Tab-separated table of N, CA and C and ligand atoms in Angstrom:
chain	number	residue	atom	x	y	z
I	1	UNK	N	71.253	48.394	-40.195
I	1	UNK	CA	71.772	47.430	-39.216
I	1	UNK	C	70.972	46.119	-39.319
I	2	UNK	N	71.700	45.013	-39.227
I	2	UNK	CA	71.054	43.696	-39.308
I	2	UNK	C	70.758	43.156	-37.900
I	3	UNK	N	69.707	42.353	-37.826
I	3	UNK	CA	69.407	41.694	-36.549
I	3	UNK	C	70.521	40.694	-36.233
I	4	UNK	N	71.081	40.799	-35.044
I	4	UNK	CA	72.114	39.878	-34.562
I	4	UNK	C	72.014	39.844	-33.047
I	5	UNK	N	72.792	38.953	-32.425
I	5	UNK	CA	72.786	38.903	-30.965
I	5	UNK	C	73.136	40.283	-30.427
I	6	UNK	N	72.433	40.705	-29.375
I	6	UNK	CA	72.651	41.991	-28.716
I	6	UNK	C	72.214	43.212	-29.521
I	7	UNK	N	71.380	42.985	-30.526
I	7	UNK	CA	70.635	44.108	-31.099
I	7	UNK	C	69.221	44.044	-30.520
I	8	UNK	N	68.562	45.207	-30.541
I	8	UNK	CA	67.164	45.262	-30.115
I	8	UNK	C	66.323	45.364	-31.387
I	9	UNK	N	65.449	44.388	-31.562
I	9	UNK	CA	64.639	44.331	-32.780
I	9	UNK	C	63.161	44.494	-32.426
I	10	UNK	N	62.478	45.318	-33.234
I	10	UNK	CA	61.029	45.455	-33.117
I	10	UNK	C	60.400	44.865	-34.363
I	11	UNK	N	59.322	44.124	-34.183
I	11	UNK	CA	58.661	43.544	-35.360
I	11	UNK	C	57.189	43.295	-35.088
I	12	UNK	N	56.429	43.416	-36.155
I	12	UNK	CA	55.035	42.995	-36.113
I	12	UNK	C	54.963	41.546	-36.555
I	13	UNK	N	54.004	40.822	-35.993
I	13	UNK	CA	53.852	39.429	-36.407
I	13	UNK	C	52.380	39.045	-36.390
I	14	UNK	N	52.053	38.143	-37.293
I	14	UNK	CA	50.750	37.485	-37.245
I	14	UNK	C	51.061	35.992	-37.205
I	15	UNK	N	50.614	35.360	-36.136
I	15	UNK	CA	50.894	33.945	-35.909
I	15	UNK	C	49.653	33.138	-36.261
I	16	UNK	N	49.808	32.208	-37.202
I	16	UNK	CA	48.666	31.361	-37.552
I	16	UNK	C	49.051	29.889	-37.439
I	17	UNK	N	48.048	29.081	-37.184
I	17	UNK	CA	48.213	27.631	-37.152
I	17	UNK	C	48.299	27.157	-38.596
I	18	UNK	N	49.432	26.539	-38.969
I	18	UNK	CA	49.652	26.172	-40.367
I	18	UNK	C	48.617	25.167	-40.866
I	19	UNK	N	48.053	24.373	-39.951
I	19	UNK	CA	47.117	23.328	-40.357
I	19	UNK	C	45.759	23.891	-40.781
I	20	UNK	N	45.289	24.937	-40.113
I	20	UNK	CA	43.934	25.423	-40.409
I	20	UNK	C	43.873	26.918	-40.730
I	21	UNK	N	45.032	27.598	-40.675
I	21	UNK	CA	45.061	29.012	-41.033
I	21	UNK	C	44.469	29.949	-39.995
I	22	UNK	N	44.065	29.405	-38.837
I	22	UNK	CA	43.475	30.265	-37.802
I	22	UNK	C	44.533	31.141	-37.140
I	23	UNK	N	44.171	32.403	-36.923
I	23	UNK	CA	45.091	33.318	-36.244
I	23	UNK	C	45.135	32.984	-34.758
I	24	UNK	N	46.358	32.777	-34.250
I	24	UNK	CA	46.556	32.449	-32.848
I	24	UNK	C	46.882	33.706	-32.045
I	25	UNK	N	47.672	34.586	-32.653
I	25	UNK	CA	48.120	35.788	-31.964
I	25	UNK	C	48.566	36.787	-33.033
I	26	UNK	N	48.417	38.076	-32.718
I	26	UNK	CA	48.790	39.092	-33.699
I	26	UNK	C	49.173	40.386	-33.004
I	27	UNK	N	50.394	40.845	-33.267
I	27	UNK	CA	50.802	42.134	-32.689
I	27	UNK	C	50.044	43.270	-33.371
I	28	UNK	N	49.595	43.055	-34.606
I	28	UNK	CA	48.883	44.108	-35.335
I	28	UNK	C	47.535	44.391	-34.680
I	29	UNK	N	46.896	43.331	-34.149
I	29	UNK	CA	45.624	43.550	-33.456
I	29	UNK	C	45.824	44.379	-32.191
I	30	UNK	N	46.973	44.175	-31.542
I	30	UNK	CA	47.262	44.971	-30.333
I	30	UNK	C	47.748	46.373	-30.693
I	31	UNK	N	48.221	46.541	-31.933
I	31	UNK	CA	48.658	47.860	-32.379
I	31	UNK	C	50.035	48.248	-31.898
I	32	UNK	N	50.794	47.300	-31.365
I	32	UNK	CA	52.151	47.609	-30.918
I	32	UNK	C	53.086	46.475	-31.317
I	33	UNK	N	54.188	46.842	-31.996
I	33	UNK	CA	55.173	45.837	-32.378
I	33	UNK	C	55.812	45.248	-31.125
I	34	UNK	N	56.262	44.012	-31.234
I	34	UNK	CA	56.996	43.374	-30.143
I	34	UNK	C	58.454	43.807	-30.240
I	35	UNK	N	59.052	44.155	-29.103
I	35	UNK	CA	60.457	44.573	-29.078
I	35	UNK	C	61.215	43.651	-28.149
I	36	UNK	N	62.285	43.045	-28.671
I	36	UNK	CA	63.050	42.107	-27.843
I	36	UNK	C	64.542	42.313	-28.052
I	37	UNK	N	65.300	41.862	-27.062
I	37	UNK	CA	66.751	41.814	-27.164
I	37	UNK	C	67.097	40.479	-27.822
I	38	UNK	N	67.673	40.534	-29.021
I	38	UNK	CA	67.925	39.306	-29.784
I	38	UNK	C	69.060	38.494	-29.154
I	39	UNK	N	69.006	37.195	-29.356
I	39	UNK	CA	70.081	36.311	-28.933
I	39	UNK	C	70.032	35.894	-27.475
I	40	UNK	N	68.920	36.172	-26.792
I	40	UNK	CA	68.831	35.818	-25.371
I	40	UNK	C	67.753	34.763	-25.106
I	41	UNK	N	67.309	34.107	-26.158
I	41	UNK	CA	66.339	33.037	-25.948
I	41	UNK	C	64.969	33.521	-25.504
I	42	UNK	N	64.625	34.765	-25.824
I	42	UNK	CA	63.316	35.290	-25.417
I	42	UNK	C	62.202	34.873	-26.375
I	43	UNK	N	62.592	34.312	-27.505
I	43	UNK	CA	61.612	33.857	-28.495
I	43	UNK	C	61.817	32.372	-28.715
I	44	UNK	N	60.807	31.715	-29.304
I	44	UNK	CA	61.013	30.315	-29.663
I	44	UNK	C	62.165	30.250	-30.667
I	45	UNK	N	62.938	29.133	-30.654
I	45	UNK	CA	64.163	29.052	-31.458
I	45	UNK	C	63.946	29.370	-32.942
I	46	UNK	N	62.855	28.920	-33.527
I	46	UNK	CA	62.617	29.138	-34.956
I	46	UNK	C	62.502	30.611	-35.314
I	47	UNK	N	61.928	31.408	-34.424
I	47	UNK	CA	61.794	32.847	-34.693
I	47	UNK	C	63.127	33.542	-34.448
I	48	UNK	N	63.789	33.162	-33.374
I	48	UNK	CA	65.103	33.748	-33.055
I	48	UNK	C	66.056	33.560	-34.253
I	49	UNK	N	66.093	32.338	-34.790
I	49	UNK	CA	66.968	32.055	-35.952
I	49	UNK	C	66.502	32.804	-37.187
I	50	UNK	N	65.172	32.834	-37.389
I	50	UNK	CA	64.611	33.439	-38.595
I	50	UNK	C	64.811	34.940	-38.678
I	51	UNK	N	65.016	35.592	-37.525
I	51	UNK	CA	65.202	37.048	-37.514
I	51	UNK	C	66.634	37.449	-37.869
I	52	UNK	N	67.568	36.526	-37.658
I	52	UNK	CA	68.989	36.851	-37.842
I	52	UNK	C	69.266	37.399	-39.235
I	53	UNK	N	69.984	38.504	-39.286
I	53	UNK	CA	70.429	39.069	-40.563
I	53	UNK	C	69.385	39.930	-41.259
I	54	UNK	N	68.171	40.003	-40.707
I	54	UNK	CA	67.120	40.795	-41.341
I	54	UNK	C	67.314	42.278	-41.031
I	55	UNK	N	66.718	43.131	-41.880
I	55	UNK	CA	66.835	44.582	-41.703
I	55	UNK	C	65.437	45.212	-41.703
I	56	UNK	N	65.381	46.480	-41.296
I	56	UNK	CA	64.106	47.203	-41.250
I	56	UNK	C	63.408	47.143	-42.608
I	57	UNK	N	62.125	46.844	-42.583
I	57	UNK	CA	61.341	46.777	-43.816
I	57	UNK	C	61.211	45.371	-44.374
I	58	UNK	N	62.057	44.450	-43.915
I	58	UNK	CA	61.947	43.062	-44.392
I	58	UNK	C	60.621	42.469	-43.923
I	59	UNK	N	59.949	41.783	-44.849
I	59	UNK	CA	58.717	41.089	-44.504
I	59	UNK	C	58.814	39.672	-45.036
I	60	UNK	N	58.509	38.699	-44.203
I	60	UNK	CA	58.719	37.294	-44.577
I	60	UNK	C	57.842	36.403	-43.699
I	61	UNK	N	57.665	35.167	-44.175
I	61	UNK	CA	56.885	34.191	-43.407
I	61	UNK	C	57.819	33.062	-42.976
I	62	UNK	N	57.839	32.779	-41.695
I	62	UNK	CA	58.597	31.644	-41.171
I	62	UNK	C	57.622	30.503	-40.905
I	63	UNK	N	57.967	29.311	-41.402
I	63	UNK	CA	57.170	28.120	-41.090
I	63	UNK	C	57.939	27.369	-40.010
I	64	UNK	N	57.333	27.239	-38.859
I	64	UNK	CA	58.056	26.722	-37.696
I	64	UNK	C	57.451	25.420	-37.208
I	65	UNK	N	58.280	24.374	-37.254
I	65	UNK	CA	57.826	23.059	-36.803
I	65	UNK	C	57.901	23.007	-35.268
I	66	UNK	N	57.232	22.040	-34.653
I	66	UNK	CA	57.255	21.955	-33.192
I	66	UNK	C	58.681	21.904	-32.606
I	67	UNK	N	59.627	21.270	-33.325
I	67	UNK	CA	61.009	21.195	-32.812
I	67	UNK	C	61.578	22.589	-32.558
I	68	UNK	N	61.239	23.520	-33.446
I	68	UNK	CA	61.746	24.893	-33.323
I	68	UNK	C	60.704	25.825	-32.717
I	69	UNK	N	59.593	25.233	-32.276
I	69	UNK	CA	58.509	26.047	-31.721
I	69	UNK	C	58.267	25.717	-30.260
I	70	UNK	N	57.072	25.231	-29.958
I	70	UNK	CA	56.692	24.982	-28.566
I	70	UNK	C	56.829	23.510	-28.177
I	71	UNK	N	57.570	22.747	-28.974
I	71	UNK	CA	57.827	21.359	-28.623
I	71	UNK	C	56.697	20.429	-29.031
I	72	UNK	N	56.946	19.143	-28.821
I	72	UNK	CA	55.935	18.142	-29.140
I	72	UNK	C	55.006	17.952	-27.954
I	73	UNK	N	53.833	17.429	-28.243
I	73	UNK	CA	52.922	17.124	-27.149
I	73	UNK	C	53.458	15.945	-26.349
I	74	UNK	N	53.330	16.034	-25.040
I	74	UNK	CA	53.732	14.968	-24.148
I	74	UNK	C	52.461	14.345	-23.582
I	75	UNK	N	52.181	13.102	-23.987
I	75	UNK	CA	50.924	12.481	-23.552
I	75	UNK	C	50.904	12.246	-22.040
I	76	UNK	N	52.095	12.215	-21.429
I	76	UNK	CA	52.138	12.060	-19.968
I	76	UNK	C	51.797	13.359	-19.252
I	77	UNK	N	51.595	14.412	-20.021
I	77	UNK	CA	51.242	15.695	-19.404
I	77	UNK	C	49.748	15.785	-19.111
I	78	UNK	N	49.015	14.692	-19.338
I	78	UNK	CA	47.608	14.677	-18.931
I	78	UNK	C	47.538	14.174	-17.488
I	79	UNK	N	46.921	14.992	-16.635
I	79	UNK	CA	46.878	14.664	-15.208
I	79	UNK	C	45.441	14.586	-14.707
I	80	UNK	N	45.236	13.704	-13.734
I	80	UNK	CA	43.919	13.585	-13.105
I	80	UNK	C	43.957	14.319	-11.765
I	81	UNK	N	43.071	15.302	-11.620
I	81	UNK	CA	43.066	16.130	-10.407
I	81	UNK	C	41.696	16.085	-9.748
I	82	UNK	N	41.701	16.251	-8.441
I	82	UNK	CA	40.436	16.346	-7.707
I	82	UNK	C	39.690	17.613	-8.113
I	83	UNK	N	38.375	17.518	-8.136
I	83	UNK	CA	37.562	18.690	-8.493
I	83	UNK	C	37.756	19.852	-7.523
I	84	UNK	N	38.240	19.555	-6.318
I	84	UNK	CA	38.376	20.629	-5.324
I	84	UNK	C	39.383	21.696	-5.771
I	85	UNK	N	40.249	21.367	-6.744
I	85	UNK	CA	41.214	22.352	-7.225
I	85	UNK	C	40.605	23.362	-8.195
I	86	UNK	N	39.351	23.111	-8.599
I	86	UNK	CA	38.737	23.960	-9.627
I	86	UNK	C	37.629	24.811	-9.026
I	87	UNK	N	37.740	26.149	-9.184
I	87	UNK	CA	36.731	27.030	-8.593
I	87	UNK	C	35.316	26.774	-9.142
I	88	UNK	N	35.192	26.444	-10.422
I	88	UNK	CA	33.864	26.229	-10.998
I	88	UNK	C	33.708	24.794	-11.481
I	89	UNK	N	34.062	23.859	-10.618
I	89	UNK	CA	34.140	22.460	-11.033
I	89	UNK	C	32.864	21.945	-11.690
I	90	UNK	N	31.712	22.390	-11.218
I	90	UNK	CA	30.462	21.835	-11.735
I	90	UNK	C	30.095	22.368	-13.116
I	91	UNK	N	30.750	23.438	-13.522
I	91	UNK	CA	30.438	23.999	-14.836
I	91	UNK	C	31.491	23.663	-15.888
I	92	UNK	N	32.494	22.893	-15.507
I	92	UNK	CA	33.575	22.594	-16.450
I	92	UNK	C	33.082	21.746	-17.615
I	93	UNK	N	33.590	22.070	-18.786
I	93	UNK	CA	33.275	21.288	-19.986
I	93	UNK	C	34.577	20.862	-20.651
I	94	UNK	N	34.511	19.771	-21.374
I	94	UNK	CA	35.661	19.317	-22.154
I	94	UNK	C	36.106	20.431	-23.106
I	95	UNK	N	37.413	20.663	-23.164
I	95	UNK	CA	37.942	21.687	-24.068
I	95	UNK	C	38.127	23.039	-23.410
I	96	UNK	N	37.557	23.231	-22.202
I	96	UNK	CA	37.730	24.518	-21.516
I	96	UNK	C	39.197	24.766	-21.183
I	97	UNK	N	39.608	26.029	-21.294
I	97	UNK	CA	40.927	26.434	-20.805
I	97	UNK	C	40.740	26.973	-19.393
I	98	UNK	N	41.536	26.482	-18.459
I	98	UNK	CA	41.412	26.861	-17.051
I	98	UNK	C	42.795	27.236	-16.539
I	99	UNK	N	42.866	28.259	-15.715
I	99	UNK	CA	44.145	28.610	-15.099
I	99	UNK	C	44.163	28.068	-13.668
I	100	UNK	N	45.127	27.195	-13.392
I	100	UNK	CA	45.268	26.622	-12.061
I	100	UNK	C	46.427	27.298	-11.336
I	101	UNK	N	46.274	27.470	-10.020
I	101	UNK	CA	47.375	28.011	-9.224
I	101	UNK	C	48.241	26.830	-8.788
I	102	UNK	N	49.487	26.824	-9.219
I	102	UNK	CA	50.392	25.744	-8.822
I	102	UNK	C	51.536	26.352	-8.018
I	103	UNK	N	52.369	25.471	-7.462
I	103	UNK	CA	53.497	26.004	-6.688
I	103	UNK	C	54.488	26.734	-7.589
I	104	UNK	N	54.366	26.538	-8.907
I	104	UNK	CA	55.240	27.248	-9.844
I	104	UNK	C	54.571	28.513	-10.396
I	105	UNK	N	53.391	28.841	-9.860
I	105	UNK	CA	52.663	30.003	-10.367
I	105	UNK	C	51.482	29.555	-11.207
I	106	UNK	N	50.733	30.522	-11.776
I	106	UNK	CA	49.550	30.158	-12.554
I	106	UNK	C	49.916	29.365	-13.806
I	107	UNK	N	49.146	28.347	-14.112
I	107	UNK	CA	49.411	27.562	-15.314
I	107	UNK	C	48.096	27.294	-16.038
I	108	UNK	N	48.111	27.548	-17.346
I	108	UNK	CA	46.903	27.274	-18.126
I	108	UNK	C	46.866	25.810	-18.527
I	109	UNK	N	45.724	25.187	-18.325
I	109	UNK	CA	45.538	23.789	-18.719
I	109	UNK	C	44.240	23.688	-19.522
I	110	UNK	N	44.096	22.569	-20.226
I	110	UNK	CA	42.875	22.358	-20.990
I	110	UNK	C	42.155	21.134	-20.436
I	111	UNK	N	40.855	21.267	-20.238
I	111	UNK	CA	40.074	20.171	-19.677
I	111	UNK	C	39.872	19.095	-20.746
I	112	UNK	N	40.272	17.867	-20.405
I	112	UNK	CA	40.131	16.742	-21.337
I	112	UNK	C	38.854	15.961	-21.033
I	113	UNK	N	38.581	15.750	-19.745
I	113	UNK	CA	37.444	14.930	-19.350
I	113	UNK	C	37.004	15.320	-17.946
I	114	UNK	N	35.699	15.402	-17.736
I	114	UNK	CA	35.169	15.730	-16.404
I	114	UNK	C	34.482	14.495	-15.848
I	115	UNK	N	34.965	14.014	-14.704
I	115	UNK	CA	34.354	12.855	-14.069
I	115	UNK	C	33.515	13.277	-12.871
I	116	UNK	N	33.110	12.300	-12.040
I	116	UNK	CA	32.268	12.600	-10.885
I	116	UNK	C	32.997	13.436	-9.847
I	117	UNK	N	34.218	13.039	-9.519
I	117	UNK	CA	34.946	13.765	-8.479
I	117	UNK	C	36.315	14.239	-8.969
I	118	UNK	N	36.665	13.869	-10.201
I	118	UNK	CA	37.987	14.253	-10.724
I	118	UNK	C	37.846	14.896	-12.102
I	119	UNK	N	38.909	15.610	-12.468
I	119	UNK	CA	38.974	16.238	-13.786
I	119	UNK	C	40.316	15.875	-14.414
I	120	UNK	N	40.303	15.415	-15.672
I	120	UNK	CA	41.550	15.166	-16.388
I	120	UNK	C	41.908	16.430	-17.156
I	121	UNK	N	43.137	16.908	-16.951
I	121	UNK	CA	43.573	18.121	-17.641
I	121	UNK	C	44.859	17.851	-18.420
I	122	UNK	N	45.002	18.566	-19.512
I	122	UNK	CA	46.179	18.493	-20.371
I	122	UNK	C	47.040	19.709	-20.057
I	123	UNK	N	48.266	19.471	-19.571
I	123	UNK	CA	49.138	20.585	-19.167
I	123	UNK	C	50.144	20.965	-20.250
I	124	UNK	N	50.011	20.376	-21.454
I	124	UNK	CA	50.887	20.786	-22.558
I	124	UNK	C	50.658	22.258	-22.881
I	125	UNK	N	51.699	22.909	-23.394
I	125	UNK	CA	51.514	24.259	-23.927
I	125	UNK	C	50.467	24.175	-25.030
I	126	UNK	N	49.548	25.160	-25.099
I	126	UNK	CA	48.480	25.088	-26.114
I	126	UNK	C	49.022	24.958	-27.544
I	127	UNK	N	50.252	25.400	-27.795
I	127	UNK	CA	50.806	25.323	-29.150
I	127	UNK	C	51.791	24.161	-29.311
I	128	UNK	N	51.901	23.294	-28.303
I	128	UNK	CA	52.767	22.115	-28.439
I	128	UNK	C	52.236	21.252	-29.584
I	129	UNK	N	53.152	20.748	-30.418
I	129	UNK	CA	52.764	19.868	-31.516
I	129	UNK	C	52.187	20.593	-32.718
I	130	UNK	N	52.115	21.919	-32.669
I	130	UNK	CA	51.503	22.691	-33.750
I	130	UNK	C	52.595	23.288	-34.637
I	131	UNK	N	52.432	23.145	-35.961
I	131	UNK	CA	53.312	23.854	-36.903
I	131	UNK	C	52.727	25.238	-37.127
I	132	UNK	N	53.583	26.250	-37.025
I	132	UNK	CA	53.134	27.641	-37.002
I	132	UNK	C	53.650	28.424	-38.197
I	133	UNK	N	52.842	29.321	-38.691
I	133	UNK	CA	53.303	30.308	-39.669
I	133	UNK	C	53.432	31.650	-38.967
I	134	UNK	N	54.623	32.226	-39.013
I	134	UNK	CA	54.854	33.565	-38.472
I	134	UNK	C	55.054	34.521	-39.635
I	135	UNK	N	54.095	35.401	-39.836
I	135	UNK	CA	54.228	36.453	-40.845
I	135	UNK	C	54.832	37.651	-40.114
I	136	UNK	N	56.059	38.003	-40.479
I	136	UNK	CA	56.832	38.982	-39.698
I	136	UNK	C	57.231	40.182	-40.552
I	137	UNK	N	57.162	41.369	-39.965
I	137	UNK	CA	57.694	42.572	-40.607
I	137	UNK	C	58.582	43.297	-39.603
I	138	UNK	N	59.830	43.496	-39.995
I	138	UNK	CA	60.789	44.176	-39.111
I	138	UNK	C	60.526	45.677	-39.167
I	139	UNK	N	60.316	46.289	-38.002
I	139	UNK	CA	60.022	47.723	-37.968
I	139	UNK	C	61.167	48.550	-37.380
I	140	UNK	N	62.075	47.915	-36.637
I	140	UNK	CA	63.209	48.659	-36.085
I	140	UNK	C	64.317	47.691	-35.678
I	141	UNK	N	65.552	48.098	-35.919
I	141	UNK	CA	66.709	47.352	-35.412
I	141	UNK	C	67.709	48.383	-34.903
I	142	UNK	N	68.186	48.215	-33.690
I	142	UNK	CA	69.188	49.142	-33.136
I	142	UNK	C	70.108	48.382	-32.196
I	143	UNK	N	71.242	48.988	-31.893
I	143	UNK	CA	72.151	48.398	-30.912
I	143	UNK	C	71.499	48.497	-29.537
I	144	UNK	N	71.709	47.486	-28.711
I	144	UNK	CA	71.193	47.529	-27.341
I	144	UNK	C	72.018	48.507	-26.520
I	145	UNK	N	71.376	49.156	-25.542
I	145	UNK	CA	72.123	50.025	-24.625
I	145	UNK	C	72.841	49.168	-23.589
I	146	UNK	N	73.806	49.784	-22.900
I	146	UNK	CA	74.530	49.076	-21.820
I	146	UNK	C	73.537	48.546	-20.778
I	147	UNK	N	72.544	49.386	-20.486
I	147	UNK	CA	71.569	49.012	-19.469
I	147	UNK	C	70.746	47.797	-19.913
I	148	UNK	N	70.338	47.795	-21.189
I	148	UNK	CA	69.562	46.656	-21.701
I	148	UNK	C	70.395	45.373	-21.664
I	149	UNK	N	71.679	45.485	-22.034
I	149	UNK	CA	72.547	44.301	-22.014
I	149	UNK	C	72.699	43.778	-20.587
I	150	UNK	N	72.812	44.704	-19.635
I	150	UNK	CA	72.966	44.307	-18.233
I	150	UNK	C	71.682	43.655	-17.709
I	151	UNK	N	70.542	44.192	-18.127
I	151	UNK	CA	69.270	43.638	-17.643
I	151	UNK	C	68.862	42.382	-18.402
I	152	UNK	N	69.354	42.232	-19.626
I	152	UNK	CA	68.986	41.059	-20.417
I	152	UNK	C	67.650	41.177	-21.117
I	153	UNK	N	67.133	42.415	-21.271
I	153	UNK	CA	65.890	42.606	-22.017
I	153	UNK	C	65.853	44.014	-22.613
I	154	UNK	N	64.950	44.190	-23.570
I	154	UNK	CA	64.809	45.486	-24.235
I	154	UNK	C	63.945	46.423	-23.398
I	155	UNK	N	64.260	47.707	-23.459
I	155	UNK	CA	63.445	48.729	-22.789
I	155	UNK	C	62.664	49.525	-23.826
I	156	UNK	N	61.756	50.345	-23.337
I	156	UNK	CA	61.038	51.265	-24.230
I	156	UNK	C	59.771	50.663	-24.790
I	157	UNK	N	59.127	51.367	-25.738
I	157	UNK	CA	57.829	50.911	-26.287
I	157	UNK	C	57.940	49.485	-26.830
I	158	UNK	N	57.020	48.640	-26.439
I	158	UNK	CA	57.010	47.263	-26.908
I	158	UNK	C	57.963	46.354	-26.149
I	159	UNK	N	58.824	46.947	-25.322
I	159	UNK	CA	59.781	46.145	-24.552
I	159	UNK	C	59.389	46.124	-23.087
I	160	UNK	N	60.390	46.071	-22.236
I	160	UNK	CA	60.165	45.936	-20.799
I	160	UNK	C	59.976	47.334	-20.186
I	161	UNK	N	59.018	47.465	-19.312
I	161	UNK	CA	58.791	48.752	-18.652
I	161	UNK	C	59.135	48.638	-17.180
I	162	UNK	N	59.948	49.569	-16.710
I	162	UNK	CA	60.263	49.606	-15.272
I	162	UNK	C	59.404	50.659	-14.611
I	163	UNK	N	58.994	50.355	-13.387
I	163	UNK	CA	58.157	51.323	-12.666
I	163	UNK	C	58.871	51.787	-11.405
B	1	ZN	ZN1	65.371	46.472	-17.510
C-alpha cells in the first residue's frame, strides 16, 4: 500500500539542519516511529508531500526549504517584554530558550537581549528560516480505521493515545 490521504503511515526520521548538519530531532533516539494520519496537515507541507506514494521499506532524504517547512523568520516577531513576565529574570542570558505562559498557552521564545527592566525575545518558531534535511524510513502503511478518520488522527503505538 502506498502513502496517500487517509492512510496511516509510520516512519522513522532524523531531522538535521542542512546548513550545519546538526541533528535537531530524531525518532530513532526516542526508539519509536512517528505515526500519523496522512493528508490532514499534521506535518509540515514538505514532509506531507514527500511521503506521498511511498511504501514500507522506502528510505529517502527530503530537503525542505522554509516555504515548505516552518516558514520564514519574521523580524517583527521580536518583542520587548517587562522582566516581571520571567520567573528567573536575573539569570537570563542571550540565546536562552524560555517558555512563557501566554493567553494562547505556553510558547517557547528565545532571549535576544536582556536590559535593565526589559527583555527582548524572539517568538519565531526555532526552525523558521531553516532549510531542513529529513532522513526518512517508512516502517508501516495501512488504511485508516473509521474511528481514526472520524477523529482526524492516528491511534495506536506512535499515534494518539486515548485515556
Ligand atoms: Zn482519537
